Short mmCIF file of C-alpha atoms in Angstrom, two decimals:
data_model
loop_
_atom_site.label_atom_id
_atom_site.label_comp_id
_atom_site.label_asym_id
_atom_site.label_seq_id
_atom_site.Cartn_x
_atom_site.Cartn_y
_atom_site.Cartn_z
CA UNK A 1 96.30 85.19 64.86
CA UNK A 2 93.85 82.36 65.54
CA UNK A 3 96.32 80.72 67.91
CA UNK A 4 96.78 83.94 69.89
CA UNK A 5 93.01 84.42 70.20
CA UNK A 6 92.52 80.82 71.34
CA UNK A 7 95.33 81.09 73.92
CA UNK A 8 93.92 84.42 75.08
CA UNK A 9 90.48 82.84 75.61
CA UNK A 10 92.04 80.13 77.77
CA UNK A 11 94.00 82.83 79.62
CA UNK A 12 90.78 84.77 80.32
CA UNK A 13 88.93 81.65 81.48
CA UNK A 14 91.57 80.81 84.10
CA UNK A 15 92.75 84.35 84.76
CA UNK A 16 94.17 84.07 88.29
CA UNK A 17 95.69 80.66 87.64
CA UNK A 18 97.11 81.82 84.30
CA UNK A 19 98.65 84.97 85.76
CA UNK A 20 100.24 83.02 88.61
CA UNK A 21 101.60 80.40 86.23
CA UNK A 22 102.65 83.14 83.81
CA UNK A 23 104.69 84.90 86.45
CA UNK A 24 106.38 81.63 87.39
CA UNK A 25 107.14 80.80 83.74
CA UNK A 26 108.48 84.26 82.93
CA UNK A 27 110.59 84.25 86.09
CA UNK A 28 111.94 80.79 85.32
CA UNK A 29 112.96 81.55 81.74
CA UNK A 30 114.32 84.94 82.83
CA UNK A 31 116.40 83.26 85.55
CA UNK A 32 117.86 80.86 83.00
CA UNK A 33 118.75 83.84 80.81
CA UNK A 34 120.42 85.61 83.73
CA UNK A 35 122.32 82.44 84.69
CA UNK A 36 123.65 81.95 81.16
CA UNK A 37 124.56 85.62 80.70
CA UNK A 38 126.36 85.97 84.04
CA UNK A 39 128.24 82.66 83.71
CA UNK A 40 130.97 84.72 82.06
CA UNK A 41 131.69 88.42 82.25
CA UNK A 42 128.75 90.07 80.45
CA UNK A 43 129.49 92.19 77.41
CA UNK A 44 127.38 95.15 76.33
CA UNK A 45 124.92 92.80 74.60
CA UNK A 46 124.80 90.71 77.77
CA UNK A 47 123.85 93.72 79.88
CA UNK A 48 121.30 94.72 77.26
CA UNK A 49 119.83 91.20 77.35
CA UNK A 50 119.63 91.34 81.15
CA UNK A 51 117.82 94.67 81.00
CA UNK A 52 115.33 93.52 78.37
CA UNK A 53 114.70 90.24 80.20
CA UNK A 54 113.92 92.02 83.46
CA UNK A 55 111.74 94.59 81.67
CA UNK A 56 109.69 91.86 79.97
CA UNK A 57 108.95 90.19 83.30
CA UNK A 58 108.31 93.43 85.16
CA UNK A 59 105.91 94.67 82.48
CA UNK A 60 103.71 91.63 82.98
CA UNK A 61 103.83 91.94 86.77
CA UNK A 62 103.14 95.69 86.71
CA UNK A 63 100.13 95.35 84.43
CA UNK A 64 98.72 92.54 86.58
CA UNK A 65 99.21 94.39 89.86
CA UNK A 66 97.79 97.62 88.44
CA UNK A 67 94.68 95.64 87.40
CA UNK A 68 94.82 96.53 83.75
CA UNK A 69 92.25 94.88 81.47
CA UNK A 70 92.72 91.16 80.98
CA UNK A 71 93.52 91.59 77.30
CA UNK A 72 96.52 93.81 78.10
CA UNK A 73 97.78 91.42 80.75
CA UNK A 74 97.49 88.46 78.38
CA UNK A 75 99.31 90.41 75.66
CA UNK A 76 102.06 91.30 78.14
CA UNK A 77 102.46 87.63 79.07
CA UNK A 78 102.63 86.39 75.48
CA UNK A 79 104.97 89.14 74.31
CA UNK A 80 107.13 88.63 77.41
CA UNK A 81 107.44 84.93 76.68
CA UNK A 82 108.38 85.64 73.07
CA UNK A 83 111.07 88.11 74.19
CA UNK A 84 112.42 85.76 76.87
CA UNK A 85 112.54 82.77 74.52
CA UNK A 86 114.16 84.88 71.79
CA UNK A 87 116.90 85.96 74.22
CA UNK A 88 117.34 82.34 75.34
CA UNK A 89 117.62 81.13 71.75
CA UNK A 90 120.15 83.87 70.97
CA UNK A 91 122.21 82.88 74.01
CA UNK A 92 122.16 79.19 73.14
CA UNK A 93 123.20 79.84 69.53
CA UNK A 94 126.17 82.02 70.52
#
């Protein structure tokens, strides 16, 4: 919990820079996920991974563009990165 609070404080301090970098990072990891999934014919789990990956990125972007409080935007970024990295790890293991 301490790590999340410390990262959130840095996120708040550099809000516009952090959101821009966050969108780039989420898009980059999401693009890698899409590339790996679509390299072969996607199965049901592949399509589900694509949907979840896009939803994680779009949630962050929607909260930022709707000008939600900074805490919600930071939480959307961190949870989106966890989801994206979890999908990437699952793809690399299988």
